[in-house]
Amino acid sequence: MRAAAASVAAAVALLAVLATVCRPAAAATSFTDVSAAAGLPTTRTRKFGGPVVAPLSNSLGAYDLLLPNHDSERTWYYANRGDGTFTRGADVLPFLEDVHGLAVGDADLDGLPEVILTRGGSNGEAPAPLEVLSLRGGRFLNVTTSAALRDAPRRGRSPRFTDVDGDGDADVVVINYRRSPDEGTPVGGSNTVQVVFANTGAGVHDAVAAGGGLGDTPVERALVTDLNGDGLPELVLFPFFRIFTAVGGGEVRLVDVTMAWAGSVGLDRLSPAFAVAALDVGGNGLTDLYVAMGPKPDVLLRNVNAQRFVDASASSGIPLDGGDHRGVAAGDLDNDGYEDLFVVRHDVPRARDYILWNNGGDGTFTVSETHGATTSPDNGRGDNAVLADMNGDGGLDAVVSNGDFQEDALAGTWSLYRNNRDGDAAGRHYLAVRVGRSPSTNGCNTGAVVQIVDGWGRQWRRRIESGGSSFSQSLLNVAHFGLGNADAPVQEVTVRWSSGEVASATAVRVDQVITLGT
């Protein structure tokens, strides 16, 4: 699959030209707080890395919510009624735990997602093993043993589903915090801090030697994406910024390529990072990164020829000061075709709320702080966000976690902001492509690539991934494409799974959700 990377640079020029044809003008949209009307809880809790959005009750249905509350409350499950309103279901665990990270994916390719949950270690005094759960009959069943993912107790942080070896099924990467000096080496499982499990088929896993190449890399959080366009994943790890790439050739192994990608930017500029979102800034088919840097200035990394990053923060309009940013999510909020950014402030007191960076399509962003996604000044700290169409109306909504991870006095609520699709965004068109398993059911939807040619001949590309990342990983299996004023049928839709399988549709009517895969 590495050979495919050679064709990326050649395709970039064509994509860049097509992306500039009949470009809609950049415009913002506004939001309405519908948290209470949607049935979300009002209890103030502490948070650890944001909400998880995934189709849990129906893998080809509406998005449900997993709401982890660190160690202040149980992890809540809210089922979507199909219209963006929710009812509380069974808690993920039947007891209070120190929950740090969650990940959702279909490990055994049965069409029903699994949830991996990592727990903290009480500052090294009580490490805990990960758990794997599956929603069956309205309750979460523990399937850790049958998935062969039982590992030694660790100071768990960020679990991730990703197809490391390109065989179609999801392997598992578990990012853990470093061991305390008096903790010793875990008994059983891998003897490295970071752990990678190879999926050997039917959702059964084996731990890979040396942590699959991650070893004892001192990181806590991860974003999974594809930077070089070869169909294999890159792991962007932080707070101490690192990039690892899958080697391919059927191996479940990753190698450090940090300096090749980010050496010219400088690791001091990129560390410590608190959240990272993947997006295609210019519509040229390349994956760029927005790095939320906490109290330091944020960084926009533009991808050059699928080989390296340059710091485009200044030229894009990202300010050198702007507060303490701990969360970020990417998505086309105004349906003009270009992915915008929703940045979450961590400041206290909350003098300013979340920031919407509106992508102008020319590599620059404009800021909006009058978009209506606001909360009360005493609602804890901003934590993180996920952008997803929760009610199926063609606009990406924002699910936001508020609350400090440690201080009860700064606990906060969960918020849902409905996208009003108003202003210049009113009347713009979209196409949503829901991706299931590959047609043979041998390919998981995690990491699948969706490409369309719209009615104006422009090409757009999206990857099935989490959209932004801190400790948890959502499963956003609906690729959302804003089409601007292009109302003619989409000429072609193509989905390519990591297994290599492809499915397509032609002459697709706009303003609807279609499904490819099973």
Coordinates of C-alpha atoms in Angstrom, one line a residue:
M1 CA 0.0 0.0 0.0
R2 CA 3.0 2.3 0.4
A3 CA 3.2 2.5 -3.4
A4 CA 0.0 4.5 -3.3
A5 CA 1.8 7.3 -1.6
A6 CA 3.7 8.1 -4.8
S7 CA 0.5 9.0 -6.5
V8 CA -0.6 11.4 -3.8
A9 CA 1.7 14.3 -4.9
A10 CA 0.6 13.9 -8.5
A11 CA -3.1 14.0 -7.5
V12 CA -2.6 17.1 -5.3
A13 CA -2.2 19.5 -8.1
L14 CA -5.5 18.4 -9.8
L15 CA -7.3 18.4 -6.5
A16 CA -6.1 21.9 -5.7
V17 CA -7.4 23.2 -9.1
L18 CA -10.7 21.5 -8.7
A19 CA -11.1 22.7 -5.2
T20 CA -11.0 26.4 -6.4
V21 CA -13.7 26.0 -9.0
C22 CA -16.9 27.9 -8.1
R23 CA -15.8 28.2 -4.4
P24 CA -18.6 29.3 -2.2
A25 CA -17.8 32.4 0.0
A26 CA -16.7 31.6 3.5
A27 CA -19.5 32.1 6.1
A28 CA -20.2 31.3 9.7
T29 CA -23.3 29.6 11.1
S30 CA -24.9 29.9 14.6
F31 CA -25.9 27.4 17.3
T32 CA -28.6 26.9 19.8
D33 CA -28.1 25.2 23.2
V34 CA -30.5 22.3 23.2
S35 CA -28.9 20.3 26.0
A36 CA -32.0 20.3 28.2
A37 CA -34.5 19.8 25.4
A38 CA -32.4 16.9 24.1
G39 CA -32.5 15.1 27.5
L40 CA -28.8 15.5 28.5
P41 CA -28.0 15.4 32.2
T42 CA -27.6 18.6 34.2
T43 CA -25.4 17.1 36.9
R44 CA -22.0 18.8 37.1
T45 CA -19.1 16.4 36.9
R46 CA -15.4 16.3 36.4
K47 CA -14.2 15.4 32.9
F48 CA -11.2 13.6 31.4
G49 CA -10.9 14.2 27.6
G50 CA -14.4 14.8 26.2
P51 CA -17.5 13.0 24.9
V52 CA -17.6 9.9 22.8
V53 CA -20.0 9.9 19.8
A54 CA -20.7 6.6 18.0
P55 CA -23.6 4.5 16.6
L56 CA -23.8 2.0 19.5
S57 CA -27.4 0.7 19.5
N58 CA -27.5 0.5 15.7
S59 CA -24.2 0.5 13.8
L60 CA -25.9 2.0 10.8
G61 CA -28.2 4.3 12.8
A62 CA -28.1 7.6 14.6
Y63 CA -25.2 8.6 16.9
D64 CA -25.4 7.8 20.5
L65 CA -23.4 9.3 23.4
L66 CA -20.9 7.9 25.9
L67 CA -20.3 10.5 28.6
P68 CA -17.3 9.7 30.8
N69 CA -17.1 11.6 34.1
H70 CA -13.6 10.7 35.2
D71 CA -14.0 9.4 38.8
S72 CA -16.8 11.8 39.9
E73 CA -19.7 9.7 38.4
R74 CA -20.2 6.5 36.4
T75 CA -19.8 6.6 32.7
W76 CA -23.2 7.3 31.2
Y77 CA -24.7 6.0 28.0
Y78 CA -27.4 8.1 26.3
A79 CA -29.2 6.4 23.4
N80 CA -30.4 8.6 20.5
R81 CA -34.1 8.3 19.7
G82 CA -33.3 9.1 16.1
D83 CA -34.2 12.7 16.2
G84 CA -31.3 14.1 18.3
T85 CA -33.0 13.6 21.6
F86 CA -31.7 11.1 24.1
T87 CA -32.8 8.6 26.8
R88 CA -30.4 7.4 29.4
G89 CA -29.5 3.7 29.1
A90 CA -27.5 1.4 31.2
D91 CA -24.2 2.7 32.6
V92 CA -21.1 1.4 30.8
L93 CA -19.8 0.0 34.1
P94 CA -22.2 -0.8 37.0
F95 CA -19.9 0.9 39.5
L96 CA -17.8 4.1 39.9
E97 CA -14.4 3.8 38.4
D98 CA -11.5 6.2 37.5
V99 CA -12.2 6.2 33.8
H100 CA -9.7 8.0 31.6
G101 CA -10.2 6.9 27.9
L102 CA -12.8 5.2 25.7
A103 CA -12.6 4.0 22.2
V104 CA -15.4 2.6 19.9
G105 CA -14.8 0.2 17.0
D106 CA -16.0 -3.1 15.5
A107 CA -13.2 -5.5 16.6
D108 CA -14.8 -8.7 15.5
L109 CA -16.5 -7.5 12.4
D110 CA -19.9 -8.7 13.5
G111 CA -21.5 -5.3 12.8
L112 CA -21.8 -4.4 16.5
P113 CA -19.3 -2.0 18.0
E114 CA -17.1 -2.8 21.0
V115 CA -16.0 -0.2 23.6
I116 CA -12.5 -0.2 25.1
L117 CA -12.2 1.5 28.5
T118 CA -9.0 2.5 30.3
R119 CA -8.7 3.3 33.9
G120 CA -6.2 5.4 35.9
G121 CA -3.8 4.1 38.4
S122 CA -4.4 6.4 41.4
N123 CA -1.0 8.1 40.8
G124 CA 0.7 4.8 40.4
E125 CA -0.6 3.3 43.6
A126 CA -3.4 1.1 42.1
P127 CA -2.9 0.4 38.3
A128 CA -5.9 -1.1 36.6
P129 CA -6.4 -3.3 33.5
L130 CA -8.4 -2.2 30.5
E131 CA -11.9 -3.5 29.9
V132 CA -13.7 -4.3 26.6
L133 CA -17.5 -4.1 26.6
S134 CA -20.2 -4.8 24.1
L135 CA -23.8 -3.4 24.1
R136 CA -26.1 -6.4 23.9
G137 CA -29.8 -6.4 24.8
G138 CA -29.5 -2.9 26.3
R139 CA -26.7 -3.7 28.7
F140 CA -22.9 -3.6 28.4
L141 CA -21.3 -7.0 28.6
N142 CA -17.7 -7.5 29.5
V143 CA -16.0 -9.3 26.6
T144 CA -12.4 -8.6 27.6
T145 CA -11.4 -12.3 28.0
S146 CA -13.1 -13.5 24.8
A147 CA -11.3 -10.6 22.9
A148 CA -8.0 -11.8 24.4
L149 CA -7.3 -8.2 25.4
R150 CA -6.7 -8.9 29.1
D151 CA -3.6 -7.0 29.9
A152 CA -1.6 -6.3 33.0
P153 CA -2.8 -3.4 35.3
R154 CA -1.5 -0.1 34.0
R155 CA -2.0 3.6 34.4
G156 CA -4.4 3.7 31.4
R157 CA -4.9 6.7 29.2
S158 CA -5.9 6.5 25.5
P159 CA -7.2 3.4 23.7
R160 CA -7.5 3.4 19.9
F161 CA -8.9 1.1 17.3
T162 CA -6.9 1.2 14.0
D163 CA -5.9 -1.2 11.2
V164 CA -2.1 -1.1 11.6
D165 CA -1.3 -3.9 9.2
G166 CA -3.9 -3.1 6.5
D167 CA -5.6 -6.4 6.6
G168 CA -9.1 -5.0 7.1
D169 CA -9.7 -5.7 10.8
A170 CA -9.0 -3.3 13.7
D171 CA -6.0 -3.7 15.8
V172 CA -5.8 -2.0 19.2
V173 CA -3.3 0.5 20.5
V174 CA -3.3 1.4 24.2
I175 CA -1.5 4.5 25.3
N176 CA -0.6 4.5 29.0
Y177 CA 1.1 6.8 31.4
R178 CA 4.6 6.1 32.5
R179 CA 5.2 3.8 35.4
S180 CA 6.1 5.2 38.8
P181 CA 9.6 4.2 39.9
D182 CA 8.2 2.0 42.6
E183 CA 5.6 0.4 40.5
G184 CA 7.8 -2.1 38.8
T185 CA 7.2 -4.0 35.5
P186 CA 3.6 -5.2 35.0
V187 CA 3.1 -8.9 35.4
G188 CA 1.6 -10.5 32.3
G189 CA 1.0 -8.8 28.9
S190 CA 3.5 -6.6 27.3
N191 CA 6.4 -5.3 29.4
T192 CA 6.5 -1.9 27.7
V193 CA 4.5 1.2 28.8
Q194 CA 2.7 1.4 25.5
V195 CA 0.9 -1.7 24.2
V196 CA -0.3 -2.8 20.7
F197 CA -2.5 -5.8 20.2
A198 CA -2.7 -7.4 16.7
N199 CA -6.2 -8.6 15.7
T200 CA -5.7 -12.2 14.6
G201 CA -9.2 -12.6 13.3
A202 CA -12.7 -12.6 14.7
G203 CA -11.8 -10.0 17.3
V204 CA -9.1 -12.1 19.1
H205 CA -5.9 -10.3 19.8
D206 CA -2.3 -10.9 20.6
A207 CA 0.1 -8.5 22.3
V208 CA 2.9 -7.4 19.9
A209 CA 6.5 -7.4 21.1
A210 CA 8.1 -4.0 22.1
G211 CA 4.7 -2.3 22.1
G212 CA 4.5 -2.6 18.3
G213 CA 7.4 -0.2 18.1
L214 CA 6.0 2.4 20.6
G215 CA 7.9 0.9 23.5
D216 CA 8.1 3.3 26.4
T217 CA 7.5 6.5 24.4
P218 CA 6.4 9.1 27.1
V219 CA 3.0 10.2 25.8
E220 CA -0.6 10.0 27.0
R221 CA -2.9 11.0 24.2
A222 CA -3.3 10.0 20.5
L223 CA -4.9 10.9 17.2
V224 CA -5.1 8.3 14.5
T225 CA -5.1 9.6 10.9
D226 CA -3.4 9.1 7.5
L227 CA -0.9 11.8 6.8
N228 CA 0.8 10.4 3.7
G229 CA -2.3 9.0 1.9
D230 CA -1.1 5.4 1.7
G231 CA -4.1 3.9 3.5
L232 CA -2.1 3.0 6.6
P233 CA -2.4 4.9 9.8
E234 CA -0.2 7.5 11.4
L235 CA -0.4 8.0 15.2
V236 CA 0.0 11.6 16.3
L237 CA 1.0 11.2 20.0
F238 CA 1.2 13.9 22.7
P239 CA 1.5 15.9 24.9
F240 CA 5.2 15.4 24.0
F241 CA 4.6 15.5 20.3
R242 CA 5.6 12.4 18.3
I243 CA 4.4 10.9 15.0
F244 CA 4.6 7.1 14.4
T245 CA 3.7 5.5 11.0
A246 CA 2.7 1.9 10.2
V247 CA 5.4 0.1 8.3
G248 CA 3.0 -1.9 6.1
G249 CA 3.8 -5.3 4.5
G250 CA 1.3 -7.1 6.8
E251 CA 3.3 -6.1 10.0
V252 CA 1.6 -4.7 13.1
R253 CA 4.5 -2.4 13.8
L254 CA 5.0 1.4 13.9
V255 CA 8.2 3.5 13.5
D256 CA 9.0 7.0 14.7
V257 CA 8.9 9.6 11.9
T258 CA 8.6 12.7 14.0
M259 CA 11.6 14.5 12.7
A260 CA 10.8 13.8 9.1
W261 CA 7.3 15.3 9.5
A262 CA 7.8 18.0 12.2
G263 CA 11.5 18.6 12.5
S264 CA 11.4 21.9 10.7
V265 CA 8.6 23.1 12.9
G266 CA 10.4 22.2 16.1
L267 CA 9.2 19.9 18.9
D268 CA 9.4 22.8 21.5
R269 CA 6.8 24.6 19.4
L270 CA 4.5 21.5 19.5
S271 CA 4.9 20.4 23.1
P272 CA 3.1 20.1 25.4
A273 CA 0.0 19.6 23.3
F274 CA -3.5 19.0 24.7
A275 CA -5.6 18.1 21.8
V276 CA -5.2 17.5 18.0
A277 CA -7.6 17.6 15.1
A278 CA -7.1 16.3 11.6
L279 CA -8.6 18.3 8.7
D280 CA -8.1 19.2 5.1
V281 CA -7.6 23.0 5.2
G282 CA -7.5 23.7 1.5
G283 CA -9.5 20.9 0.0
N284 CA -6.5 19.4 -1.7
G285 CA -6.8 15.9 -0.3
L286 CA -3.9 16.2 2.2
T287 CA -4.4 15.8 6.0
D288 CA -3.4 18.9 8.0
L289 CA -3.4 19.2 11.8
Y290 CA -4.6 21.8 14.3
V291 CA -2.8 21.5 17.6
A292 CA -4.4 22.9 20.8
M293 CA -1.5 24.0 23.0
G294 CA -3.2 24.9 26.2
P295 CA -1.8 28.3 27.4
K296 CA 0.7 28.5 24.6
P297 CA -0.3 29.7 21.1
D298 CA -2.1 27.0 19.0
V299 CA -0.4 25.6 15.9
L300 CA -1.8 24.9 12.4
L301 CA 0.4 22.4 10.6
R302 CA -0.1 22.3 6.8
N303 CA 0.8 19.1 5.0
V304 CA 3.4 19.6 2.1
N305 CA 3.3 16.9 -0.6
A306 CA 2.3 14.2 2.0
Q307 CA 5.8 14.3 3.3
R308 CA 6.3 17.0 5.9
F309 CA 4.6 19.8 7.9
V310 CA 5.1 23.5 7.9
D311 CA 3.8 25.9 10.6
A312 CA 1.1 27.9 8.9
S313 CA -0.3 29.5 12.0
A314 CA 0.6 33.1 11.3
S315 CA -0.3 33.0 7.6
S316 CA -3.7 31.4 8.3
G317 CA -4.8 34.0 10.8
I318 CA -4.4 31.9 14.0
P319 CA -3.5 34.4 16.7
L320 CA -0.4 34.2 18.9
D321 CA -2.5 34.7 22.0
G322 CA -6.1 33.7 22.7
G323 CA -6.4 31.9 26.0
D324 CA -6.0 28.4 27.3
H325 CA -7.2 25.9 24.7
R326 CA -7.5 22.2 25.7
G327 CA -9.9 20.8 23.1
V328 CA -10.5 21.0 19.3
A329 CA -12.8 19.4 16.8
A330 CA -12.9 19.7 13.0
G331 CA -15.8 19.6 10.5
D332 CA -17.6 21.6 7.8
L333 CA -20.0 23.6 10.0
D334 CA -21.3 25.9 7.4
N335 CA -21.5 23.4 4.5
D336 CA -19.3 25.4 2.2
G337 CA -17.0 22.3 1.6
Y338 CA -14.2 23.4 3.8
E339 CA -13.6 22.0 7.3
D340 CA -13.9 24.5 10.1
L341 CA -12.6 24.3 13.7
F342 CA -14.4 24.4 17.0
V343 CA -11.9 25.2 19.8
V344 CA -12.7 24.7 23.5
R345 CA -11.3 27.2 26.0
H346 CA -10.1 26.1 29.4
D347 CA -9.9 29.5 30.9
V348 CA -11.3 30.4 34.3
P349 CA -13.3 32.5 34.8
R350 CA -15.0 31.8 31.5
A351 CA -14.9 35.3 30.1
R352 CA -15.1 33.9 26.6
D353 CA -16.7 30.7 25.3
Y354 CA -15.8 28.3 22.6
I355 CA -14.2 29.7 19.4
L356 CA -15.4 28.9 15.8
W357 CA -12.6 29.2 13.3
N358 CA -14.3 29.6 9.9
N359 CA -12.3 28.2 7.0
G360 CA -12.3 30.6 4.1
G361 CA -11.1 27.9 1.6
D362 CA -7.9 29.8 0.8
G363 CA -5.8 28.7 3.7
T364 CA -7.1 31.4 6.1
F365 CA -9.5 31.3 9.0
T366 CA -11.7 34.0 10.5
V367 CA -12.8 33.9 14.1
S368 CA -16.4 33.9 15.4
E369 CA -17.3 34.3 19.1
T370 CA -20.9 35.3 18.5
H371 CA -22.1 31.9 17.2
G372 CA -24.4 31.1 20.1
A373 CA -22.6 28.1 21.4
T374 CA -22.3 29.6 24.9
T375 CA -22.5 28.4 28.5
S376 CA -22.8 30.1 31.9
P377 CA -19.6 31.7 33.2
D378 CA -19.6 29.4 36.2
N379 CA -19.9 26.1 34.2
G380 CA -16.5 24.8 35.1
R381 CA -13.8 24.7 32.5
G382 CA -14.1 23.8 28.9
D383 CA -12.8 20.3 28.2
N384 CA -13.3 19.0 24.7
A385 CA -15.8 18.7 21.9
V386 CA -17.0 16.4 19.0
L387 CA -18.7 17.6 15.9
A388 CA -21.4 15.3 14.4
D389 CA -24.9 15.6 13.0
M390 CA -26.9 14.3 15.9
N391 CA -30.4 14.8 14.4
G392 CA -29.8 14.0 10.8
D393 CA -30.7 17.5 9.5
G394 CA -27.5 18.1 7.4
G395 CA -25.7 20.3 9.9
L396 CA -22.9 19.3 12.2
D397 CA -23.8 19.9 15.8
A398 CA -21.3 20.3 18.7
V399 CA -21.2 18.0 21.8
V400 CA -19.1 19.6 24.5
S401 CA -17.8 18.5 27.8
N402 CA -17.3 21.1 30.6
G403 CA -15.5 20.5 33.8
D404 CA -12.0 20.3 35.2
F405 CA -10.4 16.9 35.5
Q406 CA -9.6 17.3 39.2
E407 CA -11.3 20.2 41.0
D408 CA -14.9 19.6 42.1
A409 CA -15.4 23.4 42.3
L410 CA -14.7 23.6 38.6
A411 CA -17.0 20.7 37.6
G412 CA -19.4 21.3 34.7
T413 CA -22.2 19.9 32.5
W414 CA -22.4 18.2 29.2
S415 CA -23.7 20.4 26.4
L416 CA -25.3 19.9 23.0
Y417 CA -25.4 22.8 20.5
R418 CA -27.7 22.4 17.5
N419 CA -26.4 23.8 14.2
N420 CA -29.0 26.3 13.0
R421 CA -27.7 26.2 9.4
D422 CA -28.5 29.9 9.1
G423 CA -26.8 33.1 7.7
D424 CA -24.9 32.4 4.6
A425 CA -25.0 28.7 5.4
A426 CA -28.8 28.7 4.8
G427 CA -29.7 26.9 1.7
R428 CA -26.4 25.2 1.2
H429 CA -26.4 21.6 0.2
Y430 CA -24.7 18.6 1.7
L431 CA -24.2 14.8 1.3
A432 CA -23.7 12.5 4.2
V433 CA -22.2 9.0 3.5
R434 CA -22.7 6.4 6.2
V435 CA -20.0 3.7 6.0
G436 CA -20.5 0.2 7.4
R437 CA -18.3 -2.8 7.1
S438 CA -16.9 -3.6 3.6
P439 CA -19.2 -5.5 1.3
S440 CA -17.6 -8.9 2.2
T441 CA -17.7 -7.9 5.9
N442 CA -13.9 -8.4 6.0
G443 CA -13.1 -4.7 6.4
C444 CA -13.9 -2.5 9.4
N445 CA -15.2 1.1 8.8
T446 CA -12.5 2.6 11.0
G447 CA -10.0 4.4 8.7
A448 CA -12.1 3.9 5.5
V449 CA -11.7 6.7 3.0
V450 CA -14.7 8.4 1.3
Q451 CA -14.2 10.5 -1.8
I452 CA -16.8 12.2 -3.9
V453 CA -17.0 14.2 -7.1
D454 CA -19.7 16.8 -6.7
G455 CA -22.1 18.3 -9.3
W456 CA -19.6 21.0 -10.1
G457 CA -16.8 18.4 -10.7
R458 CA -14.9 19.2 -7.5
Q459 CA -13.3 16.3 -5.6
W460 CA -13.7 16.1 -1.8
R461 CA -12.2 13.5 0.5
R462 CA -12.9 12.5 4.1
R463 CA -11.6 9.7 6.4
I464 CA -13.7 7.8 8.9
E465 CA -12.0 8.8 12.1
S466 CA -12.7 10.8 15.3
G467 CA -12.3 14.3 13.9
G468 CA -10.4 15.5 16.9
S469 CA -8.7 13.7 19.8
S470 CA -7.5 13.8 23.4
F471 CA -8.0 10.8 25.6
S472 CA -11.0 9.2 23.9
Q473 CA -11.9 8.1 20.3
S474 CA -15.3 8.5 18.8
L475 CA -16.5 6.4 15.8
L476 CA -17.8 9.0 13.3
N477 CA -18.9 6.6 10.6
V478 CA -20.8 9.3 8.6
A479 CA -18.5 11.3 6.2
H480 CA -20.1 14.8 6.0
F481 CA -19.6 16.8 2.8
G482 CA -20.8 20.4 2.5
L483 CA -21.5 21.2 -1.1
G484 CA -22.1 24.9 -1.0
N485 CA -24.5 25.9 -3.8
A486 CA -23.9 22.8 -5.9
D487 CA -27.4 21.3 -6.2
A488 CA -26.7 19.0 -9.1
P489 CA -26.4 15.3 -8.2
V490 CA -23.1 14.2 -6.9
Q491 CA -21.4 12.5 -9.8
E492 CA -19.7 9.7 -7.9
V493 CA -19.2 8.5 -4.3
T494 CA -16.4 6.0 -3.6
V495 CA -15.5 4.3 -0.3
R496 CA -12.3 2.4 0.1
W497 CA -11.8 0.2 3.1
S498 CA -8.5 -0.7 4.7
S499 CA -9.0 -4.2 3.4
G500 CA -8.7 -2.8 -0.1
E501 CA -12.4 -3.3 -1.0
V502 CA -14.2 -0.5 -2.8
A503 CA -17.9 0.4 -3.2
S504 CA -19.3 3.2 -5.2
A505 CA -22.5 5.0 -6.2
T506 CA -23.2 7.4 -9.0
A507 CA -25.7 10.2 -9.7
V508 CA -26.5 10.7 -6.1
R509 CA -29.1 13.2 -5.1
V510 CA -27.8 15.9 -2.7
D511 CA -29.2 16.7 0.8
Q512 CA -29.5 13.1 2.0
V513 CA -27.7 10.4 3.9
I514 CA -26.7 7.3 1.9
T515 CA -25.1 4.1 3.1
L516 CA -22.3 2.1 1.6
G517 CA -21.2 -1.1 3.2
T518 CA -23.0 -3.4 5.6

